[in-house]
Coordinates of C-alpha atoms and ligand atoms in Angstrom, one line a residue:
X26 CA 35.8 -7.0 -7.0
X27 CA 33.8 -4.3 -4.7
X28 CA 32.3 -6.5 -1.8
X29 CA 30.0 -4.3 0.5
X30 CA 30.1 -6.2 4.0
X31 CA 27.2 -5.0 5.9
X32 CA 28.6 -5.3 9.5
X33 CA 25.3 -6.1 11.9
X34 CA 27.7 -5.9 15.1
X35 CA 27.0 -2.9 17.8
X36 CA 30.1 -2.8 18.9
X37 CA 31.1 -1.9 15.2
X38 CA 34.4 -3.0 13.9
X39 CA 35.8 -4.1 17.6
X40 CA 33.8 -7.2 16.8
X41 CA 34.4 -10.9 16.8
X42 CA 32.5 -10.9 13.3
X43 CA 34.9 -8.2 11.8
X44 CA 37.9 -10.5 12.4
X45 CA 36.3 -12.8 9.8
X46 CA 35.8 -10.6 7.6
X47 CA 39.3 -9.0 8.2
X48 CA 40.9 -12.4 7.9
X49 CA 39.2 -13.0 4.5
X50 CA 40.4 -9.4 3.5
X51 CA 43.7 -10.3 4.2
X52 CA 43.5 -13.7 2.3
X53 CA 42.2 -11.7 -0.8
X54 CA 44.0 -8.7 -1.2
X55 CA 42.6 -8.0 -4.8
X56 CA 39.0 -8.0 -3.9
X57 CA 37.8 -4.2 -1.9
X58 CA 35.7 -5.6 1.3
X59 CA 34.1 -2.7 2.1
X60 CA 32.6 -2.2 5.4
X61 CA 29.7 -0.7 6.6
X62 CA 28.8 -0.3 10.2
X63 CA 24.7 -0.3 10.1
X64 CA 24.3 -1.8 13.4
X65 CA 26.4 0.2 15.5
X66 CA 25.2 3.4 13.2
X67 CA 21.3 2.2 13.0
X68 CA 20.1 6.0 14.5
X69 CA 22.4 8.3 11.9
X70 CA 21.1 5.9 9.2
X71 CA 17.8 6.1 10.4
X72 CA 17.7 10.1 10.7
X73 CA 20.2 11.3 7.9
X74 CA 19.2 10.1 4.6
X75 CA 22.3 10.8 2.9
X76 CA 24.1 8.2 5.8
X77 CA 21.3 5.4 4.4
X78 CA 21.9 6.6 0.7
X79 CA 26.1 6.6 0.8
X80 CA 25.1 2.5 1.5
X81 CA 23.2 1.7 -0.9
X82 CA 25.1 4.1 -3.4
X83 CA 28.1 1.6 -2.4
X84 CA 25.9 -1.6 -3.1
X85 CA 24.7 -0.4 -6.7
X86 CA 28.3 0.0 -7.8
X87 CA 29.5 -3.3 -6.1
X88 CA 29.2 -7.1 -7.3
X89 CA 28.2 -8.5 -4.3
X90 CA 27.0 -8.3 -0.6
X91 CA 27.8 -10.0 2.8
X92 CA 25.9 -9.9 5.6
X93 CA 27.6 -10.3 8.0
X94 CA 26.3 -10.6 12.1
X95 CA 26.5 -11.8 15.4
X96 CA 24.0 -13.9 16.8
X97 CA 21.2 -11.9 19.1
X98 CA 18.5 -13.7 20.3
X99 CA 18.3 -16.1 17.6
X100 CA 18.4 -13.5 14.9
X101 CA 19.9 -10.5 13.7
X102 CA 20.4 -7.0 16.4
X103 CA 17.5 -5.1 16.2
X104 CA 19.4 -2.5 14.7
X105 CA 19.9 -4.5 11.6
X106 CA 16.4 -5.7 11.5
X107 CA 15.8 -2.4 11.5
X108 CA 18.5 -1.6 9.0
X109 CA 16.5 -4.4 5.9
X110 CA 12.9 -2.4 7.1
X111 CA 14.7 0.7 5.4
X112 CA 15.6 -0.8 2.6
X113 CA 11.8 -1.5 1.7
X114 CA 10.3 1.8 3.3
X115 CA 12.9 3.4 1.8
X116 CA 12.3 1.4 -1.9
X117 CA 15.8 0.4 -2.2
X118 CA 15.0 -3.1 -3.6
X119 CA 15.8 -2.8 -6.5
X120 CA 19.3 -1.6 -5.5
X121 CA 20.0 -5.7 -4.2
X122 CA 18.4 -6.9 -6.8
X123 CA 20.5 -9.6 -9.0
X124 CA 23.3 -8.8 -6.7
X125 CA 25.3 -11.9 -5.2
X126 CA 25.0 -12.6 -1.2
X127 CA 26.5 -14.7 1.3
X128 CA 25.5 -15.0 4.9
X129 CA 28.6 -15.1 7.6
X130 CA 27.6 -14.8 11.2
X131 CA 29.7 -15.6 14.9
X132 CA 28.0 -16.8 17.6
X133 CA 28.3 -20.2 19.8
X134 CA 25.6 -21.7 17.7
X135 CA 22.6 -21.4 20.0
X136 CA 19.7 -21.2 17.0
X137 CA 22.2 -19.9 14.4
X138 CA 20.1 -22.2 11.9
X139 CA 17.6 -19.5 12.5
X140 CA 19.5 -16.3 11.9
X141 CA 20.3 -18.5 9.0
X142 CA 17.4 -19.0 7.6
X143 CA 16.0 -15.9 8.4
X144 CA 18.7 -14.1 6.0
X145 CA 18.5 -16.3 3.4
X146 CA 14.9 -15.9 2.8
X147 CA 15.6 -11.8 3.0
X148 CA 18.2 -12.2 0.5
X149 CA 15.4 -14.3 -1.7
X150 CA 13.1 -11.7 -0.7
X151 CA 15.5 -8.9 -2.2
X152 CA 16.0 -11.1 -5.6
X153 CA 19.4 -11.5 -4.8
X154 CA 21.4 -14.5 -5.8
X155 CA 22.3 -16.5 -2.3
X156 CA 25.7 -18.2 -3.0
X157 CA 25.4 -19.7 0.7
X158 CA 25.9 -19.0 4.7
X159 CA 28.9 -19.8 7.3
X160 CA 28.5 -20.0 11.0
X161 CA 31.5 -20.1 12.3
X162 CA 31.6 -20.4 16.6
X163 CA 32.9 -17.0 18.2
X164 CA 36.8 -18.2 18.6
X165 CA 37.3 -20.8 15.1
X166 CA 39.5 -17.9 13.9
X167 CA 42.5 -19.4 16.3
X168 CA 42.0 -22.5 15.0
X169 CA 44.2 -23.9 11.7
X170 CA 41.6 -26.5 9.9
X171 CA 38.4 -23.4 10.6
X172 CA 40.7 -20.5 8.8
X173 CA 41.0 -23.0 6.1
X174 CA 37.1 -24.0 5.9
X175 CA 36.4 -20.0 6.1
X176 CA 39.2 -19.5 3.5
X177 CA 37.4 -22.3 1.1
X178 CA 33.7 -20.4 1.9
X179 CA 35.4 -16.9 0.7
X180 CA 37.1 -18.1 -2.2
X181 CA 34.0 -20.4 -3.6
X182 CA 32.2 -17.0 -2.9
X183 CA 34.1 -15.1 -5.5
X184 CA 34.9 -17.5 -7.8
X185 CA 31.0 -18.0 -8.4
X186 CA 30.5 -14.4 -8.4
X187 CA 32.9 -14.7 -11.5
X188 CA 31.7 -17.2 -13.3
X189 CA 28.1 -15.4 -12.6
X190 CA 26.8 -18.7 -11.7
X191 CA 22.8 -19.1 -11.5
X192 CA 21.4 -19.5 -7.7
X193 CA 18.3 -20.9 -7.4
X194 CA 15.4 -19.7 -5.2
X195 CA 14.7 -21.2 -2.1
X196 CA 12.1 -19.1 -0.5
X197 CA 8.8 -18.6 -2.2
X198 CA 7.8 -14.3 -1.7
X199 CA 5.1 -14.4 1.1
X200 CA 1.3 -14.4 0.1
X201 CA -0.6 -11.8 2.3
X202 CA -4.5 -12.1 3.0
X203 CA -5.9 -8.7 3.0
X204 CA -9.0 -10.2 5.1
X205 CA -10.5 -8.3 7.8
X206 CA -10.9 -9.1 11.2
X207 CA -14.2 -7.9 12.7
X208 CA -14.3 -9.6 16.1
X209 CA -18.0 -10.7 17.1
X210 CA -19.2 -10.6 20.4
X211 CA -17.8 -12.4 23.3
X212 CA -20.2 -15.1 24.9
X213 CA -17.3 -15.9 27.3
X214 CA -15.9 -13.8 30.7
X215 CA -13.2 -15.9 31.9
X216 CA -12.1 -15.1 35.8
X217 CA -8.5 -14.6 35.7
X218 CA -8.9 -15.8 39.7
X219 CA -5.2 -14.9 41.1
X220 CA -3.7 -15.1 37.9
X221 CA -2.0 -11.7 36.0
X222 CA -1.9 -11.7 32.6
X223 CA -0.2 -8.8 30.7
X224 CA -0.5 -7.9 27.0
X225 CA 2.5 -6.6 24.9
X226 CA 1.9 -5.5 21.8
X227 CA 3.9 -2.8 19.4
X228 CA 0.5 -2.2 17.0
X229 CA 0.2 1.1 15.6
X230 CA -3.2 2.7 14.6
X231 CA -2.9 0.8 11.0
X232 CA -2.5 -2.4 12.5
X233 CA -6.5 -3.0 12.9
X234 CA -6.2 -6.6 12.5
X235 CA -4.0 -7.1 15.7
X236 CA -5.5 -4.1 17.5
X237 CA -9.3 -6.5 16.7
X238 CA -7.5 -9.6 18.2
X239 CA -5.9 -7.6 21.2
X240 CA -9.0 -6.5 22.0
X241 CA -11.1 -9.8 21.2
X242 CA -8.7 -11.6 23.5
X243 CA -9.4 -8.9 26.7
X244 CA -13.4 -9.4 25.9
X245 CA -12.8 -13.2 26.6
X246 CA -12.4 -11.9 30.2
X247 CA -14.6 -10.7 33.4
X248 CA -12.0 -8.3 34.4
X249 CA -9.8 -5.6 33.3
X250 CA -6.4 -7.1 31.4
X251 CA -3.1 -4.9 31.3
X252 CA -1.6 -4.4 27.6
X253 CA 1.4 -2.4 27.2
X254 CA 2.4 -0.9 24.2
X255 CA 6.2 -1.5 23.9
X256 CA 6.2 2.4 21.5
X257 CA 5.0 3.3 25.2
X258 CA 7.7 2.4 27.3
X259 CA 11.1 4.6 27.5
X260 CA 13.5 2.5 25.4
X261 CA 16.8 4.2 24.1
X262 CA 18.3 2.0 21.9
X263 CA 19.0 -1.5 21.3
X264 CA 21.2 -3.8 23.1
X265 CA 24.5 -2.8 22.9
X266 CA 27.1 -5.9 23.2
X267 CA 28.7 -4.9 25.6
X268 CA 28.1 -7.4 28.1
X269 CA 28.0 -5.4 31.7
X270 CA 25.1 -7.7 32.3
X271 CA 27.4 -10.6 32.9
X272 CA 28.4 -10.0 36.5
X273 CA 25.1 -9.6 37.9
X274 CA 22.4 -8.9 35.6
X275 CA 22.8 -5.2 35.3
X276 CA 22.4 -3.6 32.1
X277 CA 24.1 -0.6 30.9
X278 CA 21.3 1.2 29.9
X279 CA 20.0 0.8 33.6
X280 CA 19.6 4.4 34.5
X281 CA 19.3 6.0 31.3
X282 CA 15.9 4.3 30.4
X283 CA 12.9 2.6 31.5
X284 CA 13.5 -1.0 30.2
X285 CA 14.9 -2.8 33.0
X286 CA 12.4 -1.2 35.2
X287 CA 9.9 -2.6 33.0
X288 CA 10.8 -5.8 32.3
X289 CA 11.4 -6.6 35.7
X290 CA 7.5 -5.1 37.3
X291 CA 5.7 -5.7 34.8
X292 CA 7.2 -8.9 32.6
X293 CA 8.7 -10.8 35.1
X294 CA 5.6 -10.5 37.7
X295 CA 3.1 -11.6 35.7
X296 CA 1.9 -15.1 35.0
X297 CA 0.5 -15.7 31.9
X298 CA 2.2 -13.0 29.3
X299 CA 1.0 -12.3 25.3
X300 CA 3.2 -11.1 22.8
X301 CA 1.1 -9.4 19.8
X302 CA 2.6 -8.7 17.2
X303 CA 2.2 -8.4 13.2
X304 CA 4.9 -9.8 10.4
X305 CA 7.4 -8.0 9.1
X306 CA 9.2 -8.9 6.3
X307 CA 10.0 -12.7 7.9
X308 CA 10.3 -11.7 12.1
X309 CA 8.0 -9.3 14.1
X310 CA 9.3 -5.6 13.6
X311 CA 12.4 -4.5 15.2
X312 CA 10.4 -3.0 18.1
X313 CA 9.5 -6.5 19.3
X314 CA 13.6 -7.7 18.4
X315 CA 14.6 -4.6 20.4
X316 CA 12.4 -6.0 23.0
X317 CA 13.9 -9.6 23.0
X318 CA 17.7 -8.3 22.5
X319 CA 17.7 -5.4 25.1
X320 CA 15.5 -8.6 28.0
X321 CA 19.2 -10.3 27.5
X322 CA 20.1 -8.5 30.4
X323 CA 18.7 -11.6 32.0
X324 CA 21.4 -13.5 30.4
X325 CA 21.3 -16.8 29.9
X326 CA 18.3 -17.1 33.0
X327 CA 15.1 -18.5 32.8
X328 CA 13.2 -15.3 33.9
X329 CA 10.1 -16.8 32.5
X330 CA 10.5 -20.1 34.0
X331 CA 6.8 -21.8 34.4
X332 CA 5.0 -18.6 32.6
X333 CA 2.4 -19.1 30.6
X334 CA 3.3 -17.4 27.2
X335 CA 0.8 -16.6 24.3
X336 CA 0.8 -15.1 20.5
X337 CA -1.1 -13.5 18.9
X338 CA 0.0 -12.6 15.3
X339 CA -1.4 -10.7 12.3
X340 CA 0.1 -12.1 8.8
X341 CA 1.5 -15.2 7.6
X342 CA 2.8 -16.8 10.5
X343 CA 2.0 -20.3 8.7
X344 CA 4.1 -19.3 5.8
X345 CA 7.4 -18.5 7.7
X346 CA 7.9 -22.0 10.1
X347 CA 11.6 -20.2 10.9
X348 CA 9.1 -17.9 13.4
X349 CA 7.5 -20.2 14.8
X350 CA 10.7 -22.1 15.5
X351 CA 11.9 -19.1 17.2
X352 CA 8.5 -18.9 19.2
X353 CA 8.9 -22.4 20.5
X354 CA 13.1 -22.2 21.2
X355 CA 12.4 -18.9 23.3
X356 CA 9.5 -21.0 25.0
X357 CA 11.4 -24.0 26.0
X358 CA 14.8 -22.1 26.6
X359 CA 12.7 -20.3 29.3
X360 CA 11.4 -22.9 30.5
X361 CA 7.7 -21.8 30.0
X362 CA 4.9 -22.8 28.3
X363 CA 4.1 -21.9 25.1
X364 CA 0.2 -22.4 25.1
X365 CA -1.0 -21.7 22.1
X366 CA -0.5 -18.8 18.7
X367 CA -3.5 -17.5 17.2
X368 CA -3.3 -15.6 13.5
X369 CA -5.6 -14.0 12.0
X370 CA -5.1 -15.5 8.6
X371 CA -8.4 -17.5 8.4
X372 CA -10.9 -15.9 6.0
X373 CA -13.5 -16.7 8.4
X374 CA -13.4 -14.2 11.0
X375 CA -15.8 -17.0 13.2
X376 CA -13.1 -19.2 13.4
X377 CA -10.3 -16.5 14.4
X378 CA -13.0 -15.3 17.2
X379 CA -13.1 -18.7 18.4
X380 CA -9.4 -19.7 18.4
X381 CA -9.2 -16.9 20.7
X382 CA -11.9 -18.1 22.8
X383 CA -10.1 -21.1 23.4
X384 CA -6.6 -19.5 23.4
X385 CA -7.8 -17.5 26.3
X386 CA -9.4 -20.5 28.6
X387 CA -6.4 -22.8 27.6
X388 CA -4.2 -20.4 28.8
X389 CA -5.7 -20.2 32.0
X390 CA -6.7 -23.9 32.2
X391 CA -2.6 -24.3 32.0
X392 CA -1.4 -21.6 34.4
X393 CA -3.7 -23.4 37.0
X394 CA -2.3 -26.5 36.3
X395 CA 1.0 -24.9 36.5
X396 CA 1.4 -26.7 33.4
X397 CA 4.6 -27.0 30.9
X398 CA 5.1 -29.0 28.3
X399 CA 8.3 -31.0 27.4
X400 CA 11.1 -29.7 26.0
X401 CA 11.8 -30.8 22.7
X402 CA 15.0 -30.5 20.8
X403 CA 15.4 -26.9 20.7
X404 CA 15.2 -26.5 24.4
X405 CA 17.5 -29.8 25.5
X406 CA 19.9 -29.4 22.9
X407 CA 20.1 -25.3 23.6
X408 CA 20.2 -25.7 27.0
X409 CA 23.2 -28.2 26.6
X410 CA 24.9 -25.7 24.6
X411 CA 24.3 -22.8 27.3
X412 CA 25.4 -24.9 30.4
X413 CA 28.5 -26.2 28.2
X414 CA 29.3 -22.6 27.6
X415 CA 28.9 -21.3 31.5
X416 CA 30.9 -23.8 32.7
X417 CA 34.0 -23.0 30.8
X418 CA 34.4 -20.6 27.9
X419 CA 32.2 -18.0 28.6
X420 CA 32.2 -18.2 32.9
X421 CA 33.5 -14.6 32.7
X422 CA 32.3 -13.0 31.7
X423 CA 28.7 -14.4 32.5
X424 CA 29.5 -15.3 36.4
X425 CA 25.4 -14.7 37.3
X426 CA 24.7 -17.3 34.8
X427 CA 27.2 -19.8 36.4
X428 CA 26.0 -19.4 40.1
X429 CA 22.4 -19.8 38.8
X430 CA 23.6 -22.7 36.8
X431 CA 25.3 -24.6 39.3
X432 CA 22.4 -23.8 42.5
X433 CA 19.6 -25.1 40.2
X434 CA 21.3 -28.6 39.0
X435 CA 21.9 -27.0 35.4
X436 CA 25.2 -28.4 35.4
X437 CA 23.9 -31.9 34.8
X438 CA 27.2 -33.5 32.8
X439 CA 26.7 -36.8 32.0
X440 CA 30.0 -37.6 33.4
X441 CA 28.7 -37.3 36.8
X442 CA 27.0 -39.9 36.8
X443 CA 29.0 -43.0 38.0
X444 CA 26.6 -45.6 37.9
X445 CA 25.8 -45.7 34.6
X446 CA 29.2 -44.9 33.5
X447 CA 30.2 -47.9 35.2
X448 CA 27.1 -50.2 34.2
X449 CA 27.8 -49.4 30.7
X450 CA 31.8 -50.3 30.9
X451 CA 30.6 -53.6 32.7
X452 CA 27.9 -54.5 30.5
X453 CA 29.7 -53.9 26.9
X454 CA 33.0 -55.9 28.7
X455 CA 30.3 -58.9 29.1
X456 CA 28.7 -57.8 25.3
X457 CA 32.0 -59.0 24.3
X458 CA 31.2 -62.5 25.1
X459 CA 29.2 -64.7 22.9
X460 CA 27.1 -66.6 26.0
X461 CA 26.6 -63.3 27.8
X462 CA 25.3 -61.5 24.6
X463 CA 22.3 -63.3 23.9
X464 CA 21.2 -63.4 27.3
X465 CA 21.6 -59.3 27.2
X466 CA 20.3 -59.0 24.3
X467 CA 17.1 -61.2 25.4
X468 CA 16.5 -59.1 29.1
X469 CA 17.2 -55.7 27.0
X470 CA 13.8 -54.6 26.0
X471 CA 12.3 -55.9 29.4
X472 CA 15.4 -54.0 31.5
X473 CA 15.1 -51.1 29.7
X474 CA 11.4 -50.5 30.6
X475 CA 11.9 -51.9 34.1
X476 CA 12.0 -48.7 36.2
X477 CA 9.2 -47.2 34.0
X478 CA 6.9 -50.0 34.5
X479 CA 7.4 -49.6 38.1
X480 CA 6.7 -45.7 38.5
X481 CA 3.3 -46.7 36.5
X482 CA 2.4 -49.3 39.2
X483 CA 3.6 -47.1 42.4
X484 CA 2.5 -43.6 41.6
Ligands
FMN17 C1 22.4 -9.6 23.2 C2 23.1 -10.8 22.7 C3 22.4 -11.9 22.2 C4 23.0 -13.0 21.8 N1 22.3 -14.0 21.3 C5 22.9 -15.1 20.8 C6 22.1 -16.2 20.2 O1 20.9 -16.2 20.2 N2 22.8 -17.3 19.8 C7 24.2 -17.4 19.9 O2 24.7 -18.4 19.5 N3 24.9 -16.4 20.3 C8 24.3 -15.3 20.8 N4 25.1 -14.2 21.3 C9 26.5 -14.3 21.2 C10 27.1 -13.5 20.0 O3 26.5 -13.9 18.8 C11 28.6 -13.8 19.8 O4 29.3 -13.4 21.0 C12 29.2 -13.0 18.7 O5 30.4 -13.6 18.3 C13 29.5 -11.6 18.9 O6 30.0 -11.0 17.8 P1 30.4 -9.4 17.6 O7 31.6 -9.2 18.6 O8 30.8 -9.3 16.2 O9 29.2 -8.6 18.0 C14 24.5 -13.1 21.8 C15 25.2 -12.0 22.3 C16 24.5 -10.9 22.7 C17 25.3 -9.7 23.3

């Protein structure tokens, strides 16, 4: 069988990702796993048609796909986002069409679910048939019972490519509104007081809708508001893999473009910040990715940490809950606030006029209150996953990420904490015992709300 692996690393086939797929290679000699580098490639494919063409030429010959990544920023590179945009601008659809896909990514599996499900609903976008994904951590490949689990993945891969089995849909295709937005007139001016709020958006003269609400949301104000176009700023390329950021938060494009110096004056200064974007395909374009991939020069580090953060989108945000699941991850993992997304799919541009009305005075109603809401899941559990990471595997070569860790109390292990380790081995020795357990079981609800209750009546 002809397999074309679509490789989304930057650092081409010197990649963690390309050992999977060379280990499955090897495991299946007969079948021709052809790689193609679109990540690391992503400006010659971009520029040269014929590079873009040799592809897909490739793919229309072959029985199947794999799309295979790393983890960036709980999604694809921006290079590959920027690689499936071509595809449609460059009316190769068809070419996927009916092919067979599978999903194979390496990362440590902070929001690989997204990635996930972000590919899958491309490959349902493409009319391909989706045979299934595997997330395997960045270093399973030296472990026995993993090579086995990835060997089973490949060989249930082919073996339903030859029996042509039938894969069912999971994605519906997205239902656009073609309504317009025509803002009405503001009958609020908000003082921003001390506060600096900056607007990033990556609209283009055809995006009216977001340009409407951009400009809807700086009416809500008394004073000037800053938006930055991110098409404005000197950006060379996307984030490169390469990890010089580690040691101290310097990033290899440092002196070569205007990122860094951007991010860190104009991103990291202000207080309450709104990203503006519209949907493509099922993310934000591969501007705004590029944007989120090449910031990771922060690391793992809460740059945005008590920030007020806003969005306002045009297209079906309510359609695509993986997005918004992304919004809310990057919130918590940053410790900031996600206060509020505004679309601009309501028919009735009233309504849109006034969810940006109250957007704007919630946001500033929370930055004075220095207000940020709980973490949930996404950011506890991801969190666990980074600080688990710093401490050990990945302490090179991330060392600016472990000295933040361990000043601000990240490294909270729960086998630091004596007491209750102790309390618990006392109390289940006593569980043990028939005369002590009813008596624990009868003072359990009352202990367990015992400090609670008291914080309510001191405080
Ligand atoms: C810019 C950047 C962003 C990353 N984002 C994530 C992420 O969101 N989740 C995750 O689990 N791993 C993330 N990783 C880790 C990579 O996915 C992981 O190291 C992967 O195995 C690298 O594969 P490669 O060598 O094939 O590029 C990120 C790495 C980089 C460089």
């Amino acid at each position: 069988m002809k397999i074309a692996v679509l490789n989304g690393s930057p650092k081409g086939e010197i990649s963690v990702t390309m050992q999977y797929i060379n280990y499955i290679q090897k495991k299946f000699p007969s079948h021709e796993l052809k790689i193609f580098n679109v990540s690391q490639r992503i400006k010659k494919i971009e520029t040269d048609e014929n590079s873009f063409s040799e592809i897909i030429d490739y793919i229309k010959t072959s029985d199947a796909v794999i799309w295979a990544f790393p983890l960036y920023v709980f999604l694809v590179a921006s290079q590959y986002k920027r690689f499936i945009e071509l595809i449609w601008e460059r009316k190769a659809e068809n070419v996927f069409e009916n092919k067979f896909a599978a999903v194979l990514t390496t990362s440590i599996h902070f929001f690989d679910h997204t990635a996930h499900n972000y590919m899958h609903s491309i490959c349902d976008d493409l009319n391909m048939k989706f045979i299934g994904g595997y997330s395997a951590e960045m270093m399973d490949l030296e472990k026995e019972d993993k090579r086995k689990n990835l060997f089973s993945f490949a060989s249930n891969f082919f073996e339903s490519i030859e029996k042509n089995i039938y894969s069912m849909k999971y994605y519906h295709p997205l239902i656009r509104n073609e309504i317009k937005y025509n803002p009405g007139v503001s009958d609020i001016k908000l003082n921003t007081g001390n506060k600096k709020i900056t607007i990033l958006t990556d609209s283009k003269a055809e995006d009216l809708n977001l340009i409407n609400m951009v400009q809807k949301f700086k009416n809500s104000f008394a004073g000037e508001i800053e938006t930055i176009n991110l098409y404005d700023i000197d950006i060379k390329g996307g984030c490169l893999g390469d990890l010089k950021c580690g040691r101290a938060n310097e990033c290899n494009y440092l002196n070569s473009d205007g990122f860094v110096e951007f991010h860190k004056t104009k991103v990291m200064t202000s207080d309450i910040l709104i990203f503006a974007g519209s949907i493509k395909d099922r993310y934000l374009s591969s501007k705004w990715k590029q944007f989120f991939d090449r910031s990771f020069f922060n690391t793992h580090l809460p740059v945005l940490k008590g920030k007020q953060l806003g969005f306002l989108i045009s297209g079906p945000l309510s359609q695509i809950p993986n997005l918004y699941e992304i919004m809310e991850g990057f919130s918590e993992f940053q410790n900031a606030n996600l206060a509020g997304v505004v679309t601009d799919e309501s028919n009735d541009n009233n309504k849109t006029d006034e969810a940006i009305n109250n957007f704007a005075i919630q946001l500033i109603k929370f930055s004075e209150m220095s207000y940020v809401k709980p973490s949930t899941f996404l950011g506890v559990g991801g969190m666990k996953i980074f600080r688990d990471e710093m401490f050990s595997n990945l302490r090179f070569p991330f060392k600016a990420d472990h000295i933040y860790y361990k000043k601000n109390g990240i490294y909270d292990f729960p086998n630091n904490k004596y007491k209750q380790i102790s309390a618990g081995i006392i109390l289940n020795m006593l569980n043990n015992i028939s005369g002590f357990r009813k008596v624990l079981n009868d003072k359990l609800k009352v202990e367990m709300i015992k400090s609670l209750a008291k914080a309510v009546k001191t405080n």
